[in-house]
Tab-separated table of C-alpha atoms and ligand atoms in Angstrom:
chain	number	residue	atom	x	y	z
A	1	UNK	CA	82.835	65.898	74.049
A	2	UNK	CA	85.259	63.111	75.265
A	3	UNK	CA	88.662	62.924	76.306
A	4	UNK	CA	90.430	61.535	73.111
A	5	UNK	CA	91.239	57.409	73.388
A	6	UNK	CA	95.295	58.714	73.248
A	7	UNK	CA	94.135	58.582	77.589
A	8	UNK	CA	93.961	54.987	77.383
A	9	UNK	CA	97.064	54.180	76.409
A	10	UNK	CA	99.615	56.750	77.583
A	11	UNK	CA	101.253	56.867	80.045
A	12	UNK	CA	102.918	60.028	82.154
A	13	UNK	CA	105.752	60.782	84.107
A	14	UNK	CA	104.317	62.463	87.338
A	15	UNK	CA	105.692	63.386	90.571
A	16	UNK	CA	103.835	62.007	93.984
A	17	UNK	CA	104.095	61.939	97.678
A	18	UNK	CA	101.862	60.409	99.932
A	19	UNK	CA	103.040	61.370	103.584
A	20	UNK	CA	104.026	64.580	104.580
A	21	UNK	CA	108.180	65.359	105.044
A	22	UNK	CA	111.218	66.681	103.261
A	23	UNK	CA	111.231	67.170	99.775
A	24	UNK	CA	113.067	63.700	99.669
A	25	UNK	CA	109.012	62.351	100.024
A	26	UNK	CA	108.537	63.367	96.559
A	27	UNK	CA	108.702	60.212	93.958
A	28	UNK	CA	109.054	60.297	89.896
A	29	UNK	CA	106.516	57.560	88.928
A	30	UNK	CA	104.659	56.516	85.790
A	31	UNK	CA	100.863	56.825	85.474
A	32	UNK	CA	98.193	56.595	83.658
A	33	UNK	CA	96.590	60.244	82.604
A	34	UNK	CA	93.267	60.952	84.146
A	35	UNK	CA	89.907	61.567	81.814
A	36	UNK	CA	88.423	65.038	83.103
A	37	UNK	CA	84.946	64.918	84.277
A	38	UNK	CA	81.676	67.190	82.357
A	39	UNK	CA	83.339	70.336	84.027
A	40	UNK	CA	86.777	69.433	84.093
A	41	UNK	CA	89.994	70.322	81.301
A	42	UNK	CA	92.845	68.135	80.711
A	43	UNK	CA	96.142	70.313	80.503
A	44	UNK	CA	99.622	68.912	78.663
A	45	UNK	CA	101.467	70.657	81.112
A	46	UNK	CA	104.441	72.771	79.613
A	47	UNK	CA	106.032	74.600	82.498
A	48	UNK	CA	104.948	73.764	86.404
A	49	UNK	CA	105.476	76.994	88.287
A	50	UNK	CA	107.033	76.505	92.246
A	51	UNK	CA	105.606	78.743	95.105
A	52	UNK	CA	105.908	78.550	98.763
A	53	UNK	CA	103.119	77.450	99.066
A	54	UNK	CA	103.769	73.873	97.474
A	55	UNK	CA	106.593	72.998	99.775
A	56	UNK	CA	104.608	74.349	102.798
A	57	UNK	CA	101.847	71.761	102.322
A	58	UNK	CA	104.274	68.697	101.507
A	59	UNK	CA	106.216	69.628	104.409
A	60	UNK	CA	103.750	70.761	107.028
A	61	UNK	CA	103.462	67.347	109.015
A	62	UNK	CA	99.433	67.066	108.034
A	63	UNK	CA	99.294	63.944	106.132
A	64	UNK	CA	97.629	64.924	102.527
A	65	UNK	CA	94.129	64.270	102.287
A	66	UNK	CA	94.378	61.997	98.972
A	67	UNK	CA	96.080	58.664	99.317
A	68	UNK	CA	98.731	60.395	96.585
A	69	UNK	CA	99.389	63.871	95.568
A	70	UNK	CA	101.097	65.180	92.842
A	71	UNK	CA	102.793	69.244	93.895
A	72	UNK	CA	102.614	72.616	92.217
A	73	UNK	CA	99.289	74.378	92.019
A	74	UNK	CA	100.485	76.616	89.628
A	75	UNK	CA	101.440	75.562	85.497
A	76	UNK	CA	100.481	76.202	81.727
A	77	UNK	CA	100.307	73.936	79.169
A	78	UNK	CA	98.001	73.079	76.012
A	79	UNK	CA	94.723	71.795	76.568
A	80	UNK	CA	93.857	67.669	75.562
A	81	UNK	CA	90.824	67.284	76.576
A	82	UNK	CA	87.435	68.777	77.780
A	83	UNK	CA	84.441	67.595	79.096
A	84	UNK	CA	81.066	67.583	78.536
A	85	UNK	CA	79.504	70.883	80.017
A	86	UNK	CA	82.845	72.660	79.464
A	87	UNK	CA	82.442	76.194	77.248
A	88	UNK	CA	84.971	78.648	76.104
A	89	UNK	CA	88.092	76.322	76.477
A	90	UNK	CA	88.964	74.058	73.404
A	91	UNK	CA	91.926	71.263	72.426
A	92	UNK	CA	94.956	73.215	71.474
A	93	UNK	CA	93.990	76.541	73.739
A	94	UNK	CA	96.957	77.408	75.337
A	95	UNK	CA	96.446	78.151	79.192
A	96	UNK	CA	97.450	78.891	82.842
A	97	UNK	CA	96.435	77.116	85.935
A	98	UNK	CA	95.487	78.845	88.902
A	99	UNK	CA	95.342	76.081	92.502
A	100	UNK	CA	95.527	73.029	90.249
A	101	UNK	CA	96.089	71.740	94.126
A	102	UNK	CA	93.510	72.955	96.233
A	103	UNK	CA	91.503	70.136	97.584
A	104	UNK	CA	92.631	67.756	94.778
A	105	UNK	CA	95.484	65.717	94.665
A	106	UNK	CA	95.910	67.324	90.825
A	107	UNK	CA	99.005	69.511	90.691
A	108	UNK	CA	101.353	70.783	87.679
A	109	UNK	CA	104.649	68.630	88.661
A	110	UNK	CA	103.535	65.786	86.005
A	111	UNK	CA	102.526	66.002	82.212
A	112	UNK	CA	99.100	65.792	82.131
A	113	UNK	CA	96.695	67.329	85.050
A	114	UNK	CA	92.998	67.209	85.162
A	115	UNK	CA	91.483	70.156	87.196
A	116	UNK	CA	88.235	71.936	86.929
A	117	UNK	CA	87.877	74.672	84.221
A	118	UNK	CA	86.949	77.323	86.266
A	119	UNK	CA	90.669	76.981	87.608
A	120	UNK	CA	91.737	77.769	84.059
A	121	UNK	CA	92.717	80.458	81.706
A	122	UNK	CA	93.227	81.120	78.087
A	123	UNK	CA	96.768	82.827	77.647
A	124	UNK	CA	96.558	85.641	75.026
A	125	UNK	CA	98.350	85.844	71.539
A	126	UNK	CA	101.932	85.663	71.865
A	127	UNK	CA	102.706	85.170	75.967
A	128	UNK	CA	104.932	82.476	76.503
A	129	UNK	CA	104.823	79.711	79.120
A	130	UNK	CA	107.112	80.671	81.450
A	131	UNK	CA	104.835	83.841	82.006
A	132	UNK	CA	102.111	81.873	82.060
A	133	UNK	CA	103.288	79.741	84.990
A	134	UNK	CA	104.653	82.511	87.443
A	135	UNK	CA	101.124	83.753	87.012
A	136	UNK	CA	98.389	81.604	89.315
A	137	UNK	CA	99.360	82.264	93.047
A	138	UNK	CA	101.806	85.825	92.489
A	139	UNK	CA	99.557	87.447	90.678
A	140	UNK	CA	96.471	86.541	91.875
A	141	UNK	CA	97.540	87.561	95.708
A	142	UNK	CA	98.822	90.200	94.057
A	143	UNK	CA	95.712	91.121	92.589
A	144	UNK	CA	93.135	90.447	95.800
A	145	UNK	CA	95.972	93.223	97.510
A	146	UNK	CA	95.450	96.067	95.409
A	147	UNK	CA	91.876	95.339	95.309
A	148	UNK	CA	90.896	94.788	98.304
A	149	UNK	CA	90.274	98.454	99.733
A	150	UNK	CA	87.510	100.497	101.190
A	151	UNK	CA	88.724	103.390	98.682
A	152	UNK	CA	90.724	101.815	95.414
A	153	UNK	CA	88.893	100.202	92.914
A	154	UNK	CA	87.752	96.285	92.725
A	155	UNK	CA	89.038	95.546	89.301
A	156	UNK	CA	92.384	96.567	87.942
A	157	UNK	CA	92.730	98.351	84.536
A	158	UNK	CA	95.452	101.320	82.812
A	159	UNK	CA	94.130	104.243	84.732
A	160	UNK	CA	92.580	102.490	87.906
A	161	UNK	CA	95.065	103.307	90.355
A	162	UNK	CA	95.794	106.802	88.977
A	163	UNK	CA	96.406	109.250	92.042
A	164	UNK	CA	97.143	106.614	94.059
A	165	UNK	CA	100.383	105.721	96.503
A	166	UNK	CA	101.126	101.915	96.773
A	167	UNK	CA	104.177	100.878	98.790
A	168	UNK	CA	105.215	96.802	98.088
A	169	UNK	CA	106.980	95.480	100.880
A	170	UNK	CA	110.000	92.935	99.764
A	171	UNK	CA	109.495	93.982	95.795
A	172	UNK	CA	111.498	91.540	94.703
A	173	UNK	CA	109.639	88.549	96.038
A	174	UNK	CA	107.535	86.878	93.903
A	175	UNK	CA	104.389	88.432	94.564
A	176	UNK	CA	106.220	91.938	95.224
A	177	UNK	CA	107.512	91.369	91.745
A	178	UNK	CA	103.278	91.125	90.477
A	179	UNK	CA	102.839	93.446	92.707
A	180	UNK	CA	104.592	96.462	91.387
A	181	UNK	CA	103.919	95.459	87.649
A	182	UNK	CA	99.879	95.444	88.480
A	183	UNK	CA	100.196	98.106	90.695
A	184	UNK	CA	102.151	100.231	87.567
A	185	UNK	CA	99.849	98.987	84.758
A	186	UNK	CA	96.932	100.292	86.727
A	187	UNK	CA	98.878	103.332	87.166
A	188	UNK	CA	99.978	103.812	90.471
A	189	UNK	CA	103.030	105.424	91.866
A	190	UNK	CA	104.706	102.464	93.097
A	191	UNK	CA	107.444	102.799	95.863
A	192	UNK	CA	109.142	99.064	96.475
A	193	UNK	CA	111.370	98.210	99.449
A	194	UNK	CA	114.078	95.323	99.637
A	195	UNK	CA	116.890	94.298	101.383
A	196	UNK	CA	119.948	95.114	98.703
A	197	UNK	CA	121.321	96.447	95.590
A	198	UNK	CA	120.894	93.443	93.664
A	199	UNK	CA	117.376	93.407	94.800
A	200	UNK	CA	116.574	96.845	94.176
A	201	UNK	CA	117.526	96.275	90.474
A	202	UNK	CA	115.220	93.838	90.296
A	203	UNK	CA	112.727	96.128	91.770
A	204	UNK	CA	113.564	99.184	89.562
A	205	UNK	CA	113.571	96.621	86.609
A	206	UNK	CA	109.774	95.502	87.311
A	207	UNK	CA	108.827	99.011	86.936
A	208	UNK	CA	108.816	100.673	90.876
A	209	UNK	CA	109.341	104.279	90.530
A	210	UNK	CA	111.074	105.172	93.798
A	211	UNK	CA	113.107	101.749	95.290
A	212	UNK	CA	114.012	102.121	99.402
A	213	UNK	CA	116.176	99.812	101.200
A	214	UNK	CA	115.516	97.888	104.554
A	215	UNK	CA	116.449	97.669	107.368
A	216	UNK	CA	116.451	101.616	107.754
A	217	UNK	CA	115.678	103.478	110.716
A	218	UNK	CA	115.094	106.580	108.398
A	219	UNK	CA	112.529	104.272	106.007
A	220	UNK	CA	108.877	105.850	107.225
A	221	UNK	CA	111.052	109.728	106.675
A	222	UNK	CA	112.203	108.430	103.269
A	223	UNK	CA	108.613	106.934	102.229
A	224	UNK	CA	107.048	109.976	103.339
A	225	UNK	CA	108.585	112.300	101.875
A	226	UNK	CA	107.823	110.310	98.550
A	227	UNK	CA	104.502	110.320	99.331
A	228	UNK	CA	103.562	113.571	101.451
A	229	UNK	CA	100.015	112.696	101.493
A	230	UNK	CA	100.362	109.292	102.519
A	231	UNK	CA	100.537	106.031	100.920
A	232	UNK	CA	97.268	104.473	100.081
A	233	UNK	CA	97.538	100.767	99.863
A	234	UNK	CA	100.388	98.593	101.350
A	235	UNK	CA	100.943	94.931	99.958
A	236	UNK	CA	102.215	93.290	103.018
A	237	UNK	CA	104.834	91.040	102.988
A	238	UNK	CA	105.856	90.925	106.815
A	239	UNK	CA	103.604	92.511	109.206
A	240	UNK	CA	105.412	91.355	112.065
A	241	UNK	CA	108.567	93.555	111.342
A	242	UNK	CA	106.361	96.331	109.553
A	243	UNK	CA	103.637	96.754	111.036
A	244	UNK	CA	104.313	99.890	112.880
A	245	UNK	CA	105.717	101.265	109.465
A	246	UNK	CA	103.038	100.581	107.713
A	247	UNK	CA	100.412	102.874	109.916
A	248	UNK	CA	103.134	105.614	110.535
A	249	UNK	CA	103.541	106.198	106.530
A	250	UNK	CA	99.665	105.361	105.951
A	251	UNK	CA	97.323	107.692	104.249
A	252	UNK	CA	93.851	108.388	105.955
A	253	UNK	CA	92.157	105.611	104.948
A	254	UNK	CA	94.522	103.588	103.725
A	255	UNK	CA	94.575	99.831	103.740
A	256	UNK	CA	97.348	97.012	104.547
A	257	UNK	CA	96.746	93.870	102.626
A	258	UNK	CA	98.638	91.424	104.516
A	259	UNK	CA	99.384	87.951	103.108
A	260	UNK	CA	101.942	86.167	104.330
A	261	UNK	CA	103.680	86.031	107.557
A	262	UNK	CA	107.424	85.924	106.708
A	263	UNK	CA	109.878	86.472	109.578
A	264	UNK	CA	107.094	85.594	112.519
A	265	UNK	CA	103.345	84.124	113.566
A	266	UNK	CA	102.095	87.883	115.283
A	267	UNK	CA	101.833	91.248	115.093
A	268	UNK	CA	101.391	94.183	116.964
A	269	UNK	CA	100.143	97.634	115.642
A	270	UNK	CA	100.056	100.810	117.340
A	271	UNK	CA	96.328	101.075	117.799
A	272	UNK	CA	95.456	105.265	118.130
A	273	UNK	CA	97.581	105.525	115.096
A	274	UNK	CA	95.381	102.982	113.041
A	275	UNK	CA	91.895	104.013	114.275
A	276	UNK	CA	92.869	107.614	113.547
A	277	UNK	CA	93.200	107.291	109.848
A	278	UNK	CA	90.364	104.900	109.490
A	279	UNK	CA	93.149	102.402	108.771
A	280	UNK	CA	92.022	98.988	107.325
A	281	UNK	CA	94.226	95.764	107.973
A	282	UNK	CA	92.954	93.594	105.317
A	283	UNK	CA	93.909	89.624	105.505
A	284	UNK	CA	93.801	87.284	102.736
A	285	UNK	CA	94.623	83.579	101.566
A	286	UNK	CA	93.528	82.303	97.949
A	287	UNK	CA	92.692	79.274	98.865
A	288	UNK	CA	89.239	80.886	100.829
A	289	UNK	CA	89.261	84.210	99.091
A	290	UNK	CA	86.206	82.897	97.074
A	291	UNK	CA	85.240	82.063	93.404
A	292	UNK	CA	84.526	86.107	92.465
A	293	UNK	CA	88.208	87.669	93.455
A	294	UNK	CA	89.456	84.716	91.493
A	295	UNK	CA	87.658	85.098	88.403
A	296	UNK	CA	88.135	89.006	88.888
A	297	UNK	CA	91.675	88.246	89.021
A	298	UNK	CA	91.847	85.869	86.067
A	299	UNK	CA	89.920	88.751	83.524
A	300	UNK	CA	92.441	91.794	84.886
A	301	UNK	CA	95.427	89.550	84.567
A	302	UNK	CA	95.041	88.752	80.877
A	303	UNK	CA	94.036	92.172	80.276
A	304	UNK	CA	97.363	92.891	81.756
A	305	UNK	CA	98.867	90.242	79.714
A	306	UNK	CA	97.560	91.789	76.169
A	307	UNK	CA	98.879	94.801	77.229
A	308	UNK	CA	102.474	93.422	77.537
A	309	UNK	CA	102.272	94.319	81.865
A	310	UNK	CA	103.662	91.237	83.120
A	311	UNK	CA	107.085	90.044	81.517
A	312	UNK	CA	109.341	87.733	84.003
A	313	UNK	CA	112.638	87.266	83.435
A	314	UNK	CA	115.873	89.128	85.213
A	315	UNK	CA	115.392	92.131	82.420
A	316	UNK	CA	111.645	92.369	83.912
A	317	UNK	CA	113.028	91.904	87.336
A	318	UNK	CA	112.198	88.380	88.326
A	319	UNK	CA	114.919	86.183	87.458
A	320	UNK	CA	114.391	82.616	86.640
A	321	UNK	CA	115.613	79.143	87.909
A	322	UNK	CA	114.520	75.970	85.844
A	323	UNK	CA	115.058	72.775	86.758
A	324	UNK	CA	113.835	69.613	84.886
A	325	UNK	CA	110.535	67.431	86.114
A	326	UNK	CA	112.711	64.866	87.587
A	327	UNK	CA	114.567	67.618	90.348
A	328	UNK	CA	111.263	68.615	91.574
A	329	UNK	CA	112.809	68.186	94.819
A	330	UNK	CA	115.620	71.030	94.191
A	331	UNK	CA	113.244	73.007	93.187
A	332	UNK	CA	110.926	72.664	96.220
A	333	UNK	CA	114.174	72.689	98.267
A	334	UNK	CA	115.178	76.235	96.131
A	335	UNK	CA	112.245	77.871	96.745
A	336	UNK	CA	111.853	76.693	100.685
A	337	UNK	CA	115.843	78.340	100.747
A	338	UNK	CA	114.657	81.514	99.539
A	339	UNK	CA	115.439	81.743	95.604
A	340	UNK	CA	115.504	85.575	94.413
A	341	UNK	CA	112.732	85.328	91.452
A	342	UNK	CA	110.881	81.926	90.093
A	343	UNK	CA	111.457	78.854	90.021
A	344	UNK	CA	109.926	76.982	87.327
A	345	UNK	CA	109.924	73.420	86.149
A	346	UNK	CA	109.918	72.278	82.449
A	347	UNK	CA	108.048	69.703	82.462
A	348	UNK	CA	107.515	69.469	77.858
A	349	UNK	CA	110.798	70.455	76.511
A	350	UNK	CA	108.628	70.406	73.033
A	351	UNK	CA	106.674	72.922	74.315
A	352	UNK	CA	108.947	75.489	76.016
B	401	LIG	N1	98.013	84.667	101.568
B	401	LIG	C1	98.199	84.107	100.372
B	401	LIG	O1	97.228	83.718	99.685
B	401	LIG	C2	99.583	83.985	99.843
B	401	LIG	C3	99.777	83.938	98.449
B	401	LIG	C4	101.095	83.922	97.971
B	401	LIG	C5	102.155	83.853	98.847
B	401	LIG	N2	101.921	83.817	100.184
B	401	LIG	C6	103.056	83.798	101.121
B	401	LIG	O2	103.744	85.014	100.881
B	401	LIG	C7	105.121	84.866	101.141
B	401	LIG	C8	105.922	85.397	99.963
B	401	LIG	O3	105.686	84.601	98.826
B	401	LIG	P1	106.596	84.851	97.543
B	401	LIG	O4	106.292	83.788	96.569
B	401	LIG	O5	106.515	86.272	97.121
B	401	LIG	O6	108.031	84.570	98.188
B	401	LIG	P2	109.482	85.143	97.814
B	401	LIG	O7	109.615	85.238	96.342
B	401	LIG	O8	110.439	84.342	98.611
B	401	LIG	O9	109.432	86.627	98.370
B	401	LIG	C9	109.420	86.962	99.727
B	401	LIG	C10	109.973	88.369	99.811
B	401	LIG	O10	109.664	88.935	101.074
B	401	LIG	C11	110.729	89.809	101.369
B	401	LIG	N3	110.732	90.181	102.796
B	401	LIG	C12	110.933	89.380	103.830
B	401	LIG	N4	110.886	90.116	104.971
B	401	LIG	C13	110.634	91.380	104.606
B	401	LIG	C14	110.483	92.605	105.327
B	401	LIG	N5	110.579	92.670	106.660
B	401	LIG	N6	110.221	93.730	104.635
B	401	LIG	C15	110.121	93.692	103.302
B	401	LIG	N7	110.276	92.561	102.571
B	401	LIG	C16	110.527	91.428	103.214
B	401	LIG	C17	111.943	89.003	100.933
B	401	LIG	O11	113.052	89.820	100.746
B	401	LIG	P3	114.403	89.584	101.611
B	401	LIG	O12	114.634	88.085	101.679
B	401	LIG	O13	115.412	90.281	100.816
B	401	LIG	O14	114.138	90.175	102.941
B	401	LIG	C18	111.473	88.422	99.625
B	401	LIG	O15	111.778	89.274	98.547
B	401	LIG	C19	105.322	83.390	101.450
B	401	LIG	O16	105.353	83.224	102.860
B	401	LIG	C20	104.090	82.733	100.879
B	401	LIG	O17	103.779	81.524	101.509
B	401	LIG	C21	100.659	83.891	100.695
């Protein structure tokens, strides 16, 4: 199947930069929309969803490896187009992207994106966009983290976390947010930390069942008392600050997925403490996580989605900030300030 001749003659608002700076490098133009290739889809994007990780890579003084790159890797829209050797995805699906930017130039801040269809997913019945884009890079990290151990189980269902302890650092960041809503569908006990009231609604509102507040010097007495035996799998926000935490309130043979490395570049952990309960500090970055923890990710999440596990919204305890295609910039510059919640960017007010 070709893309439909409506390519040829529309054209698309998009939003480019070509050299790496401030988020003033980023330029509303007009282009043509892209054909996909035999295993490529062509998404009408609806809602472009902002992560750190977008602003990082326009801003990180590497200059970008495409002559012209449009932002975002994360976004849902309607499908246009699909090629040739492309099953299970058809015109009309509704989707969400997962790294519609990694190693293309192809990202969700215009209204039309070509990316490859392994990078895309069918939304269920009912699940509306601006779910759909606060999925890709939350959730999935999200995902890898409470899958990731020597003990707990590789895919995520209701039930697959039962008996288990799982304490989200910063559970009202965006991934925190995923976090505790996987960690709760797959029926953990969930114990969330943040840094205020406002955030510990948020917390309490995604579904944590015990919410602690940081800085504390009484946290690891508070968490374990929660959690006599231990806590089984940490989702790592900071290991720089926590790190010490983390193995003091750690169950034998408990794991710390650590993915980012907010508030510093090292860390130090108390190494007699680790090795004595078999502790595992478990890294991980999407981008070179691999096809298989992806696509595992991709099946759990809409089985989390039919099930109703992964509303956004203040109510569901991640507020959200919209701001139209043409402020891409504020919304890169939002994010990069810290925004409580997601910032998304409606990009087809038809379709939102
Ligand atoms: N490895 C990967 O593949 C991967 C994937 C996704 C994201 N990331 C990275 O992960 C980080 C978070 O992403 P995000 O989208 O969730 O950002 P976000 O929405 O800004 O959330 C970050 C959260 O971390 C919390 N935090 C900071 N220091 C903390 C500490 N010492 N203890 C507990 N919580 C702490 C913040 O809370 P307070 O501000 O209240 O302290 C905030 O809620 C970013 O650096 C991002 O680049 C990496």
């Amino acid at each position: 199947m070709r893309a439909p001749s409506i390519a040829l003659h529309l054209t698309m608002r998009a939003i480019v930069y070509s050299q790496p700076g401030s988020s003033s490098v980023l330029d509303l133009v007009d282009r043509e929309p892209a054909s996909p290739g035999p295993d490529d889809v062509r998404v009408r994007i609806a809602v472009s969803g902002v992560n750190p990780t977008d602003w990082k890579a326009r801003s990180g003084g590497v200059p970008p490896e495409f002559a012209e790159v449009v932002p975002n890797q994360d976004g849902a829209g309607v499908v246009d187009a699909v090629g040739s050797d492309v099953s299970g995805l058809s015109v009309g699906d509704r989707v969400w992207l997962f790294l519609a930017a990694h190693q293309r130039p192809t990202g969700t801040a215009q209204e039309f994106t070509v990316v490859p269809a392994s990078r895309v997913v069918r939304l269920p019945e009912g699940i509306g966009f601006d779910v759909a884009a606060s999925l890709g890079v939350p959730a999935m990290t999200a995902h890898r983290a409470l899958t990731v151990h020597e003990s707990g189980p590789a895919h995520l269902a209701p039930g697959a976390l039962a008996g288990r302890v799982v304490l989200v650092q910063g559970g009202a960041g965006a991934v925190g947010h995923a976090a505790i809503q996987l960690a709760v569908w797959a029926g953990a006990t969930v114990i969330a930390t943040v840094s205020s009231d406002d955030k510990a609604e948020l917390a309490r509102a995604a579904g944590a069942h015990h919410v602690l507040q940081y800085p504390d010097a009484g946290l690891a007495a508070k968490i374990s008392s929660l959690a006599p035996g231990g806590v089984d799998q940490i989702v790592e926000v900071s290991p720089t600050q926590n790190a010490a935490l983390d193995v003091e309130v750690l169950a034998n043979h408990g794991s710390i997925a650590y993915y980012a490395n907010n508030n510093g570049e090292e860390f130090t952990a108390p190494i007699v403490a680790s090795f004595a309960k078999n502790a595992r500090w478990q890294g991980l970055l999407l981008y070179t996580v691999g096809p298989e923890p992806l696509a595992a990710a991709a099946r759990d999440i809409t089985a989390a989605l039919q099930d109703g596990a992964l509303p956004v919204g203040a109510d569901a305890g991640l507020p959200l900030t919209w701001f139209p295609l043409e402020e891409t910039a504020s919304a890169h510059d939002a994010v990069a300030a810290g925004a409580t919640g997601k910032v998304l960017i409606r990009v087809a007010d038809d379709l939102v």
